[in-house]
Coordinates of C-alpha atoms in Angstrom, one line a residue:
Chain A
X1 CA 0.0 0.0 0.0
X2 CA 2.2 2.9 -0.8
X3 CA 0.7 3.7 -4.3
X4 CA 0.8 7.6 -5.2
X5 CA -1.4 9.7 -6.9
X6 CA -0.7 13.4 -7.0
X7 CA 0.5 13.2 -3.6
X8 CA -1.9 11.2 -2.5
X9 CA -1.0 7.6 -0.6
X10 CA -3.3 4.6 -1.3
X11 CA -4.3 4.3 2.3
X12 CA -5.3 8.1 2.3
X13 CA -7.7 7.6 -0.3
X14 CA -9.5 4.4 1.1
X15 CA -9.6 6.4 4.3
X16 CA -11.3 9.1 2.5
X17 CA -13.5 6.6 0.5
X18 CA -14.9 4.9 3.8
X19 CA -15.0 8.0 5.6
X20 CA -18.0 9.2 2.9
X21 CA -20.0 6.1 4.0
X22 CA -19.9 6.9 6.7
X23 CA -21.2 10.5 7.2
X24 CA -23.4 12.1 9.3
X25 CA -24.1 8.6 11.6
X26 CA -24.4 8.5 15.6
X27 CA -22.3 5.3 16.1
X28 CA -19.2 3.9 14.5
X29 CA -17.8 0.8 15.8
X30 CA -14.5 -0.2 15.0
X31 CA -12.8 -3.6 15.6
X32 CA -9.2 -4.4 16.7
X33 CA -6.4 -4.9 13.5
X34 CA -7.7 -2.7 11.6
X35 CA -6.3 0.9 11.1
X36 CA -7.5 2.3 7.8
X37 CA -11.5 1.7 8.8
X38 CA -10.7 3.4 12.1
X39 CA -8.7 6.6 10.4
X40 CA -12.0 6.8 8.8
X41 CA -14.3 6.7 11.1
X42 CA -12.3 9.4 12.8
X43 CA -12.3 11.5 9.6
X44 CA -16.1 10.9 9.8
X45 CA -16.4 12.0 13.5
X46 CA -14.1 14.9 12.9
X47 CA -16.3 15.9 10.1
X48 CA -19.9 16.2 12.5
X49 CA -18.0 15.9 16.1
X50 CA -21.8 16.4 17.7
X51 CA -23.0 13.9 16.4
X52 CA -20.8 10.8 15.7
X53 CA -19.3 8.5 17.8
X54 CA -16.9 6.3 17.6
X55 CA -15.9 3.1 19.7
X56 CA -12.4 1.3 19.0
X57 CA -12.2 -1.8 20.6
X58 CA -8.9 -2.1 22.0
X59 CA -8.4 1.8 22.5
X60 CA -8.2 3.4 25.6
X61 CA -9.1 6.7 24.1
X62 CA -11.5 5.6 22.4
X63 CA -13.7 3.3 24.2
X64 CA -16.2 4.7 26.5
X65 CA -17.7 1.0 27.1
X66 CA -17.7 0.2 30.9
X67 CA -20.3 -3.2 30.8
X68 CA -17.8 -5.8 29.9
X69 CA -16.8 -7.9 26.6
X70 CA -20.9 -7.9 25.8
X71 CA -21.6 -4.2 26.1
X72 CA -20.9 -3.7 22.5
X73 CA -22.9 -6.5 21.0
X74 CA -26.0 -5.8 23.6
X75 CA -25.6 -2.3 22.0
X76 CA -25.6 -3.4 18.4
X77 CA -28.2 -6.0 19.2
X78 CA -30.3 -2.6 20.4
X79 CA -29.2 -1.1 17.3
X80 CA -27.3 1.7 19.2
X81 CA -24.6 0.9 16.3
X82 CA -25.0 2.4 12.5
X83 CA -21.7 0.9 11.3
X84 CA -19.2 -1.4 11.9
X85 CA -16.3 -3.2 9.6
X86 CA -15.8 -6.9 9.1
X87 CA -12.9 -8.5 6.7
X88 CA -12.5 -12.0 6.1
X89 CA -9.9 -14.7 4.5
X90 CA -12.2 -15.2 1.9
X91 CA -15.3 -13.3 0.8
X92 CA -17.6 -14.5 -1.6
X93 CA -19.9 -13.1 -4.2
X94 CA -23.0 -13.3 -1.7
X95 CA -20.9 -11.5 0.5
X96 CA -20.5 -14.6 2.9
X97 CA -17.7 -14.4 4.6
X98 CA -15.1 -16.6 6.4
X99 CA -12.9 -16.2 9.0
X100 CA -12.1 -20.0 10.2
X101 CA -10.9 -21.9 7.6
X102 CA -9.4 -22.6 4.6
X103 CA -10.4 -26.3 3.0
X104 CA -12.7 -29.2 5.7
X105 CA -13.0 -27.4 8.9
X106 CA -12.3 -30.6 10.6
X107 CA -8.7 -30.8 8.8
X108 CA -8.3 -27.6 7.6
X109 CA -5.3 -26.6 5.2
X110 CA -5.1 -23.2 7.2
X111 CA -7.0 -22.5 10.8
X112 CA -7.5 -18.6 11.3
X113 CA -8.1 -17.1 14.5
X114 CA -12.3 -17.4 14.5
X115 CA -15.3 -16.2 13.4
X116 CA -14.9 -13.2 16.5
X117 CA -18.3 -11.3 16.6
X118 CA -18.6 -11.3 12.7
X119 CA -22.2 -14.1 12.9
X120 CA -24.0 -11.6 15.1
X121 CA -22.8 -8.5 13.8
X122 CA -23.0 -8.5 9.9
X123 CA -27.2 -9.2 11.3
X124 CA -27.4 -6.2 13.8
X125 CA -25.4 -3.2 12.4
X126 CA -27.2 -2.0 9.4
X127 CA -24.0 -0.9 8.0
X128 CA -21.6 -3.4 7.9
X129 CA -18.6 -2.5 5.3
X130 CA -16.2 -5.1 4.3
X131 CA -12.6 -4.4 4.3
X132 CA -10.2 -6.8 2.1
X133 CA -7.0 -5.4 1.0
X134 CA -5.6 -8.6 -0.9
X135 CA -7.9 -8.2 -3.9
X136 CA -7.3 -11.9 -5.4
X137 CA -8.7 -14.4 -6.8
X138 CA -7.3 -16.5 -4.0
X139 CA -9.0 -14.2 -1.5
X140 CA -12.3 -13.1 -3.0
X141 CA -13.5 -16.5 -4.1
X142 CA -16.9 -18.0 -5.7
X143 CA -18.0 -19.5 -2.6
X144 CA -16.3 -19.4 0.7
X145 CA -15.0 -22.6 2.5
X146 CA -16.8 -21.7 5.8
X147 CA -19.6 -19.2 6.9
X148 CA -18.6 -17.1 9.6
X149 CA -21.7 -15.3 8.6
X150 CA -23.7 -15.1 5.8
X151 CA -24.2 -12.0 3.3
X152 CA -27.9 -12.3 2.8
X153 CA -30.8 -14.1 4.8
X154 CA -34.1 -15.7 4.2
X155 CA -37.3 -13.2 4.2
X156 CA -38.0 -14.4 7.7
X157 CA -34.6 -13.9 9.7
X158 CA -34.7 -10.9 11.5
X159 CA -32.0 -8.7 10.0
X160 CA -31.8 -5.0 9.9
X161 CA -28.5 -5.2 9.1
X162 CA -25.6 -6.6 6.8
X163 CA -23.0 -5.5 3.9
X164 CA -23.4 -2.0 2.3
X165 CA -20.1 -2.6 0.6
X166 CA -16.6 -4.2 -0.2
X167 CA -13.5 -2.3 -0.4
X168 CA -10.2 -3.4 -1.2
X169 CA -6.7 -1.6 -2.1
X170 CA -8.0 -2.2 -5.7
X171 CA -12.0 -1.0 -6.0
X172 CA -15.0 -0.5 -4.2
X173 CA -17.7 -2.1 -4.7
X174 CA -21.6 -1.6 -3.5
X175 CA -24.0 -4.6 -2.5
X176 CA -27.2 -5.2 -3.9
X177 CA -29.1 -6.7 -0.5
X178 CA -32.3 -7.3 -3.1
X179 CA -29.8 -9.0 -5.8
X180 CA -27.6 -10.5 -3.4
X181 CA -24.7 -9.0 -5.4
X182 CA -21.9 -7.0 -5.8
X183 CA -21.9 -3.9 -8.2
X184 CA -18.7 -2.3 -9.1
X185 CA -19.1 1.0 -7.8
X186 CA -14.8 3.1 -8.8
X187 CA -12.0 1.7 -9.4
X188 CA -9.2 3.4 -7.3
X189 CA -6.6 5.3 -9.3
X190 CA -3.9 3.5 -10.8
X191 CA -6.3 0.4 -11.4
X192 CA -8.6 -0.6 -14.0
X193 CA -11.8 -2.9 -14.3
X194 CA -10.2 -4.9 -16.6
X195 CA -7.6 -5.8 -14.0
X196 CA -10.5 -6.0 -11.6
X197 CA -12.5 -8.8 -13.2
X198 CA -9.0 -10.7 -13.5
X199 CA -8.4 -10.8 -10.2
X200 CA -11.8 -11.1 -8.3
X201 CA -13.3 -14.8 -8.3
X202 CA -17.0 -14.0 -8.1
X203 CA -19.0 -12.4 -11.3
X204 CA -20.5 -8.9 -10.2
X205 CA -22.7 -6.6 -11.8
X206 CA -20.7 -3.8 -13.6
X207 CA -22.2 -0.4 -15.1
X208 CA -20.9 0.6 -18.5
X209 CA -19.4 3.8 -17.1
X210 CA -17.5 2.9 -13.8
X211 CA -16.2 6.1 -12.5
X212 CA -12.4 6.5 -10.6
X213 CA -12.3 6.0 -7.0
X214 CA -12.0 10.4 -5.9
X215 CA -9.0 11.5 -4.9
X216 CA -9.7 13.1 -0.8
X217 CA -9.6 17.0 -0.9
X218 CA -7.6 19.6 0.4
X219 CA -9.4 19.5 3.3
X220 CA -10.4 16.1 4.0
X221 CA -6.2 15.3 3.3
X222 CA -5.2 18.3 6.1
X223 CA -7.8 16.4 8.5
X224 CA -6.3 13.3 7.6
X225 CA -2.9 14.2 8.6
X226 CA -3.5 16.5 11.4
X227 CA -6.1 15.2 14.3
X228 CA -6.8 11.3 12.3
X229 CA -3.1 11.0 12.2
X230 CA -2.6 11.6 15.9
X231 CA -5.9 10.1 16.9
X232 CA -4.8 6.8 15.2
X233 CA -1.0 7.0 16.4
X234 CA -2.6 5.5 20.0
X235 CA -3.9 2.6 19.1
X236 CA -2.0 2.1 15.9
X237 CA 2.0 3.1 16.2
X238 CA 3.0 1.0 13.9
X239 CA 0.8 2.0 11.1
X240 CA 0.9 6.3 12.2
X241 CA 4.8 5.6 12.0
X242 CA 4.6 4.4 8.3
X243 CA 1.8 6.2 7.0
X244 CA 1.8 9.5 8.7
X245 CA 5.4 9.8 9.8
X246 CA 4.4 10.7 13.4
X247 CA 5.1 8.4 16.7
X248 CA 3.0 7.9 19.4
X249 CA 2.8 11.1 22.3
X250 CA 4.6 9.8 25.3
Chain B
X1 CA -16.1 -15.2 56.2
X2 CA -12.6 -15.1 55.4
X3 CA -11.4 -16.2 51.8
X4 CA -9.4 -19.5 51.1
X5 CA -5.7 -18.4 50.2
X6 CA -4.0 -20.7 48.7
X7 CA -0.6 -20.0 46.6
X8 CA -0.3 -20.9 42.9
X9 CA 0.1 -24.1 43.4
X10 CA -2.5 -24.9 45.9
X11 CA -4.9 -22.9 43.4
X12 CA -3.8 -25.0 40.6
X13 CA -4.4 -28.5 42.2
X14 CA -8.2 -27.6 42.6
X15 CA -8.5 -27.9 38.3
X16 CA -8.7 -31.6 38.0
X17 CA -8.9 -33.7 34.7
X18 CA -11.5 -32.6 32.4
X19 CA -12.6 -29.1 34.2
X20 CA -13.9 -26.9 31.8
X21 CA -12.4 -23.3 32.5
X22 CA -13.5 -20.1 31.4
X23 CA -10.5 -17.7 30.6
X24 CA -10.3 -13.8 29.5
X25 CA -9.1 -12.2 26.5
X26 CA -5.3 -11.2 26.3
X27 CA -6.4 -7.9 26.9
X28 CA -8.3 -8.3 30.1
X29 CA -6.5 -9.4 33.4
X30 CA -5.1 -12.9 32.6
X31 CA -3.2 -15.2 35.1
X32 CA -0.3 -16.4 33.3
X33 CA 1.2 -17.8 36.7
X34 CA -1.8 -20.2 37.5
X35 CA -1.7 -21.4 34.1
X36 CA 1.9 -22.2 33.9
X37 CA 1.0 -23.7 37.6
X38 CA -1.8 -25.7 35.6
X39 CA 0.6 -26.7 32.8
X40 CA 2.7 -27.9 35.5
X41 CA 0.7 -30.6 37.0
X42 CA -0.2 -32.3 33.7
X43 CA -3.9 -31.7 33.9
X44 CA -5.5 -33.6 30.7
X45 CA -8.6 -32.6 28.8
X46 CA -9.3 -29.1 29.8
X47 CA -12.3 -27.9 28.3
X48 CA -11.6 -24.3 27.5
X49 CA -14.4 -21.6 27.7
X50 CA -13.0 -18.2 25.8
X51 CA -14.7 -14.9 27.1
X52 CA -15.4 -14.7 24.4
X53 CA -11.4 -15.0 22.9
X54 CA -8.2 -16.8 23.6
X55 CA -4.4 -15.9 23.5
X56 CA -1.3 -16.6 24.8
X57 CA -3.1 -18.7 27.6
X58 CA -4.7 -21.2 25.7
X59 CA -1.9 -21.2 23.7
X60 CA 0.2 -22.9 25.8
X61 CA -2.3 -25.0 27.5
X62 CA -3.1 -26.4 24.1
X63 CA 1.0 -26.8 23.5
X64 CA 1.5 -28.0 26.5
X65 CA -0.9 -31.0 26.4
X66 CA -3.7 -30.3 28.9
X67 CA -6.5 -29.5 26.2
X68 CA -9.1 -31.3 25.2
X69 CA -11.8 -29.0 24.1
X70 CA -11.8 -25.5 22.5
X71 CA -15.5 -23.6 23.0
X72 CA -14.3 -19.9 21.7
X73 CA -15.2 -17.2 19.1
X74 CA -11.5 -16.6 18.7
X75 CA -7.7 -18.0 19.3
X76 CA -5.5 -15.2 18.2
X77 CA -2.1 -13.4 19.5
X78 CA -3.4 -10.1 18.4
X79 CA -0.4 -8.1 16.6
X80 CA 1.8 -10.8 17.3
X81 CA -0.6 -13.5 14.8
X82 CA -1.6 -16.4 14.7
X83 CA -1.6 -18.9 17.6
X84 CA 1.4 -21.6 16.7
X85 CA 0.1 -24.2 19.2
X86 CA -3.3 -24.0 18.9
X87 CA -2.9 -23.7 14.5
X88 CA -0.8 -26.8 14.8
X89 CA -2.9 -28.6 16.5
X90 CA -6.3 -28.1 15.2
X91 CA -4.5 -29.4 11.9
X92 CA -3.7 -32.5 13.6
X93 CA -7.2 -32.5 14.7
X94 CA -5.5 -33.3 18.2
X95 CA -8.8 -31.0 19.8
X96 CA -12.3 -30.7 19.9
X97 CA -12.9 -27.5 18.3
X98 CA -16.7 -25.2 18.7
X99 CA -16.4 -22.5 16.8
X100 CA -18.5 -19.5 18.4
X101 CA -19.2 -15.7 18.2
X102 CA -18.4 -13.1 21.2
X103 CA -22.3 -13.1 22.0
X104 CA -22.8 -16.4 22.1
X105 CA -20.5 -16.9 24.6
X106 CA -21.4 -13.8 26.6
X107 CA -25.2 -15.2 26.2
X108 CA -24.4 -18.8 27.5
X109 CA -22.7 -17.3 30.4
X110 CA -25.2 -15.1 30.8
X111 CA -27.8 -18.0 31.2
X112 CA -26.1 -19.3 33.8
X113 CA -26.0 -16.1 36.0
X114 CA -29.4 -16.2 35.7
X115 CA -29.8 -19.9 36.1
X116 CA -31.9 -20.4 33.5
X117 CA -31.1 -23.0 30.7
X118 CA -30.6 -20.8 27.5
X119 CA -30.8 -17.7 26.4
X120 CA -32.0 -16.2 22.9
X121 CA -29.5 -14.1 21.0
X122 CA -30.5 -12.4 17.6
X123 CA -28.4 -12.6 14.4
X124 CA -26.2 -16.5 13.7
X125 CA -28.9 -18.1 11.3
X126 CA -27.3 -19.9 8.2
X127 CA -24.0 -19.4 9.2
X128 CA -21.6 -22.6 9.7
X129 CA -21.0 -22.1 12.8
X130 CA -24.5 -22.2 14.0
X131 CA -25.2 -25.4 11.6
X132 CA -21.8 -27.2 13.4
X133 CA -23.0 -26.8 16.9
X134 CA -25.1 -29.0 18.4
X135 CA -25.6 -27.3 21.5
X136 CA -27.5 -23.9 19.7
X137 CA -31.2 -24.5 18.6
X138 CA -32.7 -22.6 16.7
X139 CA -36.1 -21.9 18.0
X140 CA -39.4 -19.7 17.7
X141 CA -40.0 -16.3 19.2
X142 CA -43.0 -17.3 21.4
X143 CA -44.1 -13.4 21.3
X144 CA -44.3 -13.2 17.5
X145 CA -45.2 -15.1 14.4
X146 CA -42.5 -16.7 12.0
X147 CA -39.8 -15.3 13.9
X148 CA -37.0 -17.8 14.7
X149 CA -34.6 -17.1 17.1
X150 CA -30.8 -18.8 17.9
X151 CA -31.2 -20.4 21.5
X152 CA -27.8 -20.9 22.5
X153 CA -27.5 -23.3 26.2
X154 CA -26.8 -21.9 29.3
X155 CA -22.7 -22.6 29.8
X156 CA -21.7 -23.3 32.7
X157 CA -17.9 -23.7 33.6
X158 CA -16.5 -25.4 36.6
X159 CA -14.0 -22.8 37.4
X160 CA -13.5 -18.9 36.2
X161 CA -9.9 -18.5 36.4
X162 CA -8.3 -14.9 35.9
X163 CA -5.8 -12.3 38.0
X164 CA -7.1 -9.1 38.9
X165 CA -5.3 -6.1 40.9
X166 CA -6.5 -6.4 44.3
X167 CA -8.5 -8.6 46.5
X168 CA -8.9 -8.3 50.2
X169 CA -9.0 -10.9 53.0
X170 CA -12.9 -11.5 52.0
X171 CA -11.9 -12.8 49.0
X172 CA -13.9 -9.9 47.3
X173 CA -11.6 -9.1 44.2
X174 CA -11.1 -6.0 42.4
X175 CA -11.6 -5.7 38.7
X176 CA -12.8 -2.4 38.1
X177 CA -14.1 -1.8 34.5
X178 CA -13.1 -5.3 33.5
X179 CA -16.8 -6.7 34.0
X180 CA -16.3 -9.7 31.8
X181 CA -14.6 -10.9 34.7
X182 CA -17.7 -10.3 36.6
X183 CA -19.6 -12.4 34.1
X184 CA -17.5 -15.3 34.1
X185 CA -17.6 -15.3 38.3
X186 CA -21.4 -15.5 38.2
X187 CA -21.7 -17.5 35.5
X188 CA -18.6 -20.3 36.9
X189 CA -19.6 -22.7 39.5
X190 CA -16.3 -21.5 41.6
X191 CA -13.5 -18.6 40.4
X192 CA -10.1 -19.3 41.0
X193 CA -7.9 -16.0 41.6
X194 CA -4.6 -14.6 41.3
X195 CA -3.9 -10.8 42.2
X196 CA -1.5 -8.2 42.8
X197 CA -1.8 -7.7 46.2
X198 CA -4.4 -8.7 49.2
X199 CA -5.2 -5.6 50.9
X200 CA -6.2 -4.9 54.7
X201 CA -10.0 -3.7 54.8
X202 CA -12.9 -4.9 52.9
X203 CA -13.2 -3.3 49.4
X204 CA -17.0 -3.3 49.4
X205 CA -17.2 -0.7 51.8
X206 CA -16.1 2.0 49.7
X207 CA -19.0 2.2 47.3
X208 CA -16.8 3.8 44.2
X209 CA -14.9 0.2 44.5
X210 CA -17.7 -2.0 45.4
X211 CA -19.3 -1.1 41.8
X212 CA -16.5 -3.0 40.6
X213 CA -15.6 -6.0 42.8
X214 CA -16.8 -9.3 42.2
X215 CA -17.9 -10.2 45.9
X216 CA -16.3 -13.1 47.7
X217 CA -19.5 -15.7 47.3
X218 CA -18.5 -16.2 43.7
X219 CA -14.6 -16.6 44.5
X220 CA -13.4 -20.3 45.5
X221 CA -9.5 -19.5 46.6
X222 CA -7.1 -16.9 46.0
X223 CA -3.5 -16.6 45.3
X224 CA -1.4 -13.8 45.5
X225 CA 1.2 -13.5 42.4
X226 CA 2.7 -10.1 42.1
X227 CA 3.1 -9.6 37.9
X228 CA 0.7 -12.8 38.0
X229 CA -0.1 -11.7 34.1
X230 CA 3.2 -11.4 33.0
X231 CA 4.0 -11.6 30.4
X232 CA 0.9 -10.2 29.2
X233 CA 0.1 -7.0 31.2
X234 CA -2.6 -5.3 33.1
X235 CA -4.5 -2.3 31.9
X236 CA -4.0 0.5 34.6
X237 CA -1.2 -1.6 36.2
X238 CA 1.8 -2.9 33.7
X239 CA 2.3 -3.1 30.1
X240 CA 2.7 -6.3 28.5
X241 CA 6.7 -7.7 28.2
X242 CA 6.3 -7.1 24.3
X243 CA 10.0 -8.8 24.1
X244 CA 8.8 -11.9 25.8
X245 CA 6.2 -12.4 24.1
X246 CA 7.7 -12.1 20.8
X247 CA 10.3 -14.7 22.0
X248 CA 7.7 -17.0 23.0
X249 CA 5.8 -16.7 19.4
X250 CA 9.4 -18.0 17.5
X251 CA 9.9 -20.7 19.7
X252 CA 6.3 -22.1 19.8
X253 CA 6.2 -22.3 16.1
X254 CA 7.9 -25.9 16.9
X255 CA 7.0 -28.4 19.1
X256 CA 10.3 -28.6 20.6
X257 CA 11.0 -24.6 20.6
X258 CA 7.8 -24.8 22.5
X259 CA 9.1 -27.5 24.9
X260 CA 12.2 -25.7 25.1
X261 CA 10.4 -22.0 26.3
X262 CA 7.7 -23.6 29.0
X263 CA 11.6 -25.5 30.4
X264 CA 13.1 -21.8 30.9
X265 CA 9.9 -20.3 32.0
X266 CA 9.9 -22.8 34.8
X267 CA 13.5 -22.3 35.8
X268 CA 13.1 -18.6 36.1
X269 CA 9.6 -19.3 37.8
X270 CA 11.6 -21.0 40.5
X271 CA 14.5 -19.0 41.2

C-alpha cells in the first residue's frame, strides 16, 4: 500500500473513500487490527463531532464501554450501532464471509483465528462494510470454505443489518441486499476494471461507465494528517509511524 | 467469612482432569502464573471456555498437552498473529474444536448467572458455525409469528480462572471496568484468583470500589502473584513484556521450541 497519486497515498484515499460512507451517523464501531476503517471513522467523527461517535475496541481513548466484553454487542443487538467493519480470508460473491478456515473445517489446510463477533454483527449493524486489501482471486472467491456469517438471509430472519459494501486496495464495490450482489461502484486510481474482473473470483454486476475512486480534498487530506493521524497513532504506532510519519505522544 | 488463600500451586491442584475453565481475553487481566501452575501438573482434557477470545493462555495450555476441548469465538495473539500451538494442533485435529461468536458466549454465560437453561441471541442463522454446533437451537419467538430465534444453552464452567489487581482478606476481588470478569464469576460454579496484592479492609465498603468487585461468594480460593499476568500485562497496572512475548511466538512455532520455552519459563519461575 504505498501507491501515489498526485501526492496522495493509497491508504489516504481508502480512508477518505470509507469515511464518505460513513457520514453524518451516531455510532461507529470499529474492531481491533484494523487501522485504515478506524482513520475513517475518525475523519467521519471529525467531520460532525456532535454527532458521531466512535468506539475502537482495543483503544483506551476511544472506548467509553464500561459493561464488559458484551456491552458492545448488547448495543448493536439494540441497534445503538450504525456501522461497523468486518474482513475476512475469503469473501464471496454473496458477501459470505469466512474467518475459520481454509479447505474441511475438521482438517483444515489453514485455521484462522475465528469467526470473532462477525455471525452476530453483519445481522445487527445496518452498516456493515467489508474491508479486504488482498484483492485476489485466492481471497475473494466464488464461494467461501466456511460461513462465519452469511451476506444475505431468508425473508424471515430478522435482519436490519448486513454489507453495504466491499472495499479493497484495488476497487470499491456496492451490495445489492435485493440481488444478493456486488456492483462495481470506482475503481481506485492506478487500477482498471479490466484488472479487476481478473483478479476477483466471483461475477459482479458492472455499469458501463465505472467512475475512478476520488481523490480526498484539500481538506479532508489536512484532517487526515493532522487530528486522524494523531488520533490513530494511540492505538496504531506501527501503522501512524509508516503512513503518517508521526510516533505515538509519550 | 474469610477467603481460602491458597498459593499458585494450591490454586492449581483444585482444576482436576476434564474441568472446563472459562478464561479472559489477552487484553483483560489474565493469570499467566496459574496457568503455567496448571501446565505444570499435567492436567489432561481441559475444556476451555473463551470470554469470548483466547491468546497466549490457551496457547500454551493447548501446546503444553492439557487441552481437550476448545468452545471460543476466537484463538489469536493479536499483533503478534496467529496462535502456533493451537494452529498446529487443530490441523492435527489433536482437539475438539466449537467454533463461536463473542455473543454467544457472553449469552451462555449469561444463562447461567441467571440460572436459566438458555438464552436467545439475535443474528447467527445460516452461518456454519450455527449449523456445526449442536448445542444452539434454533427456535421460535414465542411473542411473535414466523420469527426464529438462535437459542444458544446456558454454559456453565466449573472454574472462572483470571488475575485481577487487588483482592482483600474476604476474597472480594477488584476488577474495576473489567466486567467480563464479573460475568464469568457469576456464571462459573467457583473462580479461581490470582492478584497483585491482598489488601487490609474490605473493598466493598467503599462504594466507588464496590461497583467494581466481584464479591467473595463467587470466588473459590485466592492466590497472591505479584506480575501474576506477565508476560501479558494489566491495563492500569503494567504493560505487557512485548520482548517476551515475541520470544515466546518464535519458539512455539515448533514443538520442541515450545518444549524448550515452558523448560526456561519454569526455571526462572523457581529461582
Amino acid at each position: 500500500m504505498t501507491t501515489v497519486s498526485d501526492g496522495v497515498r493509497a491508504e489516504e484515499i481508502l480512508i477518505a473513500s470509507i469515511a464518505d460512507m460513513l457520514d453524518g451517523l451516531s455510532h461507529i464501531a470499529v474492531g481491533a487490527s484494523s487501522p485504515v476503517p478506524g482513520a475513517a471513522a475518525m475523519l467521519a467523527r471529525a467531520r460532525h463531532p456532535d454527532r458521531t461517535r466512535v468506539s475502537v475496541l482495543g483503544s483506551e481513548d476511544n472506548n467509553f464501554f464500561t459493561d464488559g466484553g458484551k456491552e458492545l454487542f448488547d448495543c448493536a443487538g439494540q441497534g445503538r450501532i450504525d456501522a461497523f467493519f468486518l474482513g475476512g480470508a475469503q469473501i464471496d460473491g454473496q458477501a459470505n464471509i469466512n474467518l475459520v478456515s481454509v479447505g474441511d473445517p475438521d482438517k483444515p489446510k489453514v485455521r484462522f483465528p475465528g469467526s470473532f463477533g462477525s455471525s452476530y454483527m453483519y445481522f445487527t449493524v445496518p452498516r456493515v462494510i467489508l474491508f479486504r486489501l488482498e484483492h485476489t482471486p485466492r481471497t475473494l472467491v466464488e464461494k467461501v470454505d466456511f460461513i462465519s456469517a452469511p451476506g444475505t438471509s431468508e425473508p424471515n430472519i430478522y435482519r436490519p443489518g448486513g454489507p453495504y459494501a466491499l472495499i479493497t486496495d484495488r476497487c470499491l464495490f456496492h451490495f445489492d441486499r435485493e440481488k444478493g450482489r456486488f456492483s462495481l461502484a470506482s475503481v481506485h486510481p492506478g487500477h482498471t476494471v479490466e484488472e479487476i474482473r481478473e483478479q476477483t473470483g466471483f461475477d459482479y454486476d458492472e455499469p458501463a461507465d465505472v467512475p475512478e475512486t476520488r481523490l480526498p480534498d484539500t481538506k479532508t487530506l489536512e484532517t487526515i494528517r493532522g487530528p486522524v493521524a494523531a488520533q490513530i497513532a494511540e492505538i496504531y504506532p506501527g501503522f501512524a509511524a509508516e503512513v503518517f510519519g508521526i510516533e505515538k505522544a509519550a | 467469612m474469610d477467603a481460602i488463600r491458597l498459593d499458585l500451586d494450591g490454586l492449581a491442584a483444585r482444576v482436576s482432569d476434564g474441568a472446563k475453565i472459562a478464561l479472559p481475553p489477552d487484553y483483560s487481566y489474565c493469570a499467566m502464573a496459574l496457568v503455567r501452575a496448571i501446565i505444570a501438573r499435567n492436567v489432561r482434557d481441559l475444556h476451555l471456555v473463551g470470554v469470548p477470545a483466547l491468546g497466549f493462555q490457551a496457547d500454551q495450555l493447548i501446546g503444553a498437552g492439557c487441552v481437550g476441548t476448545v468452545e471460543t469465538a476466537a484463538v489469536t495473539l493479536g499483533e503478534f498473529g496467529l496462535a502456533p500451538r493451537f494452529s498446529a494442533s487443530i490441523k492435527a485435529a489433536g482437539i475438539r474444536m466449537l467454533d463461536a461468536t463473542c455473543p454467544a458466549i457472553h449469552a451462555g454465560l449469561q444463562a447461567s448467572e441467571k440460572g436459566v437453561p438458555f438464552m436467545p441471541l439475535r443474528g447467527v442463522i445460516g452461518s456454519d458455525v450455527e449449523k456445526r454446533r449442536d448445542d444452539w437451537v434454533i427456535g421460535q419467538n414465542p411473542f411473535a409469528e414466523n420469527d426464529p430465534i438462535l437459542m444458544v444453552k446456558a454454559i456453565q464452567p466449573d472454574f472462572a480462572v483470571f488475575h485481577a489487581p487487588l483482592a482483600d482478606r474476604f476474597g472480594n476481588v477488584w476488577v474495576g471496568v473489567r466486567r467480563e470478569l464479573m460475568l464469568m464469576a457469576h456464571a462459573a460454579k467457583s473462580s479461581l484468583v490470582t492478584v497483585e496484592k491482598i489488601v487490609d479492609g474490605n473493598l466493598l465498603d467503599d462504594p466507588v470500589r464496590a461497583a467494581g468487585t466481584i464479591p467473595g461468594l463467587y470466588v473459590g480460593a485466592i492466590a497472591e502473584a505479584e506480575q501474576g499476568a506477565w508476560p501479558l500485562g494489566i491495563p492500569g497496572g503494567y504493560d505487557a513484556d512485548q520482548d517476551e512475548l515475541a520470544r515466546y511466538v518464535d519458539m512455539a512455532r515448533t514443538e520442541d521450541g515450545f518444549a524448550a520455552y515452558m523448560a526456561g519459563t519454569k526455571a526462572v519461575a523457581a529461582e
